[in-house]
Short mmCIF file of C-alpha atoms in Angstrom, two decimals:
data_model
loop_
_atom_site.label_atom_id
_atom_site.label_comp_id
_atom_site.label_asym_id
_atom_site.label_seq_id
_atom_site.Cartn_x
_atom_site.Cartn_y
_atom_site.Cartn_z
CA GLN A 1 2.72 -8.46 -17.55
CA VAL A 2 1.26 -6.99 -14.38
CA GLN A 3 -0.24 -3.53 -14.69
CA LEU A 4 -2.17 -1.23 -12.36
CA VAL A 5 -3.34 1.95 -14.08
CA GLU A 6 -4.97 4.71 -12.04
CA SER A 7 -7.25 7.34 -13.53
CA GLY A 8 -9.84 9.90 -12.47
CA GLY A 9 -7.64 12.36 -10.65
CA GLY A 10 -7.74 16.08 -11.21
CA TRP A 11 -8.64 19.39 -9.62
CA VAL A 12 -11.76 19.94 -7.54
CA GLN A 13 -13.02 22.62 -5.15
CA PRO A 14 -13.41 21.88 -1.44
CA GLY A 15 -16.63 19.96 -0.87
CA GLY A 16 -16.53 18.43 -4.32
CA SER A 17 -16.22 14.81 -5.41
CA LEU A 18 -13.98 12.64 -7.54
CA ARG A 19 -13.96 8.95 -8.39
CA LEU A 20 -10.63 7.23 -8.90
CA SER A 21 -10.32 4.01 -10.87
CA CYS A 22 -7.55 1.43 -10.94
CA ALA A 23 -7.59 -1.01 -13.84
CA ALA A 24 -5.63 -4.21 -13.18
CA SER A 25 -4.25 -6.84 -15.50
CA GLY A 26 -1.69 -9.65 -15.50
CA PHE A 27 -2.73 -11.35 -12.25
CA THR A 28 -5.73 -12.99 -10.59
CA PHE A 29 -7.41 -9.78 -9.48
CA SER A 30 -10.30 -11.35 -7.56
CA THR A 31 -7.97 -13.06 -5.06
CA TYR A 32 -5.90 -9.98 -4.20
CA PHE A 33 -6.24 -7.44 -1.42
CA MET A 34 -6.62 -4.05 -3.11
CA SER A 35 -5.92 -0.70 -1.53
CA TRP A 36 -5.49 3.00 -2.17
CA HIS A 37 -2.59 4.98 -0.73
CA ARG A 38 -1.69 8.64 -0.99
CA GLN A 39 1.39 10.78 -0.65
CA ALA A 40 1.52 14.55 -0.28
CA PRO A 41 4.75 16.51 -0.84
CA GLY A 42 7.06 16.14 2.15
CA LYS A 43 4.90 13.49 3.79
CA GLU A 44 5.04 9.73 4.13
CA ARG A 45 2.81 7.58 1.96
CA GLU A 46 -0.25 6.48 3.92
CA LEU A 47 -2.92 3.83 3.51
CA VAL A 48 -6.26 5.45 2.70
CA ALA A 49 -8.59 2.51 2.12
CA GLY A 50 -8.45 -1.22 1.52
CA ILE A 51 -10.77 -3.99 0.39
CA ASN A 52 -10.13 -7.72 0.59
CA SER A 53 -11.23 -10.54 -1.70
CA ILE A 54 -14.61 -10.93 0.01
CA GLY A 55 -15.45 -7.23 0.10
CA GLU A 56 -14.45 -6.31 3.65
CA LYS A 57 -13.30 -2.68 3.81
CA ASN A 58 -11.15 -0.50 6.01
CA TYR A 59 -10.30 3.22 6.00
CA VAL A 60 -7.94 5.63 7.64
CA ASN A 61 -9.87 7.69 10.19
CA SER A 62 -9.44 10.96 8.29
CA VAL A 63 -11.54 9.73 5.35
CA LYS A 64 -14.19 7.64 7.12
CA GLY A 65 -17.66 8.72 6.08
CA ARG A 66 -16.33 10.59 3.04
CA PHE A 67 -14.53 7.97 0.92
CA THR A 68 -15.79 4.61 -0.29
CA ILE A 69 -13.65 1.85 -1.75
CA SER A 70 -15.24 -0.77 -3.98
CA ARG A 71 -14.22 -3.41 -6.49
CA ASP A 72 -15.69 -4.94 -9.61
CA ASN A 73 -14.02 -8.29 -10.14
CA ALA A 74 -15.68 -8.73 -13.53
CA LYS A 75 -13.88 -5.59 -14.70
CA ASN A 76 -10.65 -6.16 -12.75
CA THR A 77 -11.09 -2.66 -11.34
CA VAL A 78 -11.01 -1.06 -7.91
CA TYR A 79 -12.56 2.34 -7.26
CA LEU A 80 -12.27 5.09 -4.70
CA GLN A 81 -15.27 7.40 -4.48
CA MET A 82 -14.19 10.59 -2.73
CA ASN A 83 -16.86 12.98 -1.46
CA SER A 84 -16.70 16.14 0.64
CA LEU A 85 -13.12 16.64 -0.41
CA LYS A 86 -10.85 18.84 1.68
CA PRO A 87 -7.60 20.64 0.81
CA GLU A 88 -5.75 18.18 3.05
CA ASP A 89 -6.82 15.37 0.71
CA THR A 90 -4.48 16.82 -1.93
CA ALA A 91 -1.91 14.15 -2.82
CA VAL A 92 -0.84 11.64 -5.42
CA TYR A 93 -3.08 8.59 -5.02
CA TYR A 94 -1.68 5.13 -5.72
CA CYS A 95 -3.36 1.79 -6.27
CA LYS A 96 -1.82 -1.32 -4.67
CA ALA A 97 -2.46 -5.03 -5.09
CA GLU A 98 -1.24 -7.67 -2.64
CA SER A 99 -1.51 -11.43 -2.76
CA GLY A 100 -2.76 -12.99 0.45
CA TRP A 101 -0.85 -16.23 -0.03
CA ASN A 102 2.65 -15.10 -1.07
CA ARG A 103 2.56 -11.39 -0.15
CA ARG A 104 3.53 -10.29 -3.67
CA GLN A 105 2.82 -6.57 -4.13
CA TYR A 106 2.18 -4.41 -7.18
CA TRP A 107 1.84 -0.63 -7.40
CA GLY A 108 0.28 1.71 -9.92
CA GLN A 109 1.90 4.87 -11.23
CA GLY A 110 -0.30 7.27 -9.27
CA THR A 111 -2.83 9.96 -10.12
CA GLN A 112 -2.81 13.53 -8.82
CA VAL A 113 -5.73 14.84 -6.77
CA THR A 114 -5.75 18.56 -6.00
CA VAL A 115 -8.41 20.13 -3.78
CA SER A 116 -8.32 23.92 -3.66
CA SER A 117 -10.38 27.06 -4.11
#
């Protein structure tokens, strides 16, 4: 069965770093568009970063220069390296997989990131 399992969240002080991981199984990972989304309390879920099957990346403006998305197809894993974290980055972060040919989507369960002093 399809699974996306996020890990690496936690608490960090402003200016600190975290690396999130999303381990995928049950589908052909290398052909899927992978992305990270986040949702803070009372706010809409937003796209943070995405990476396609050939390694092209995109980011929401608020994280450009601070976050880096990457993928390791041999490990069926997508990562989000988060540097220079700010309190406004606090949210639950979700991993998403989407097929380019039939638009099938899968979501992970989320991992909490809290940035505070």
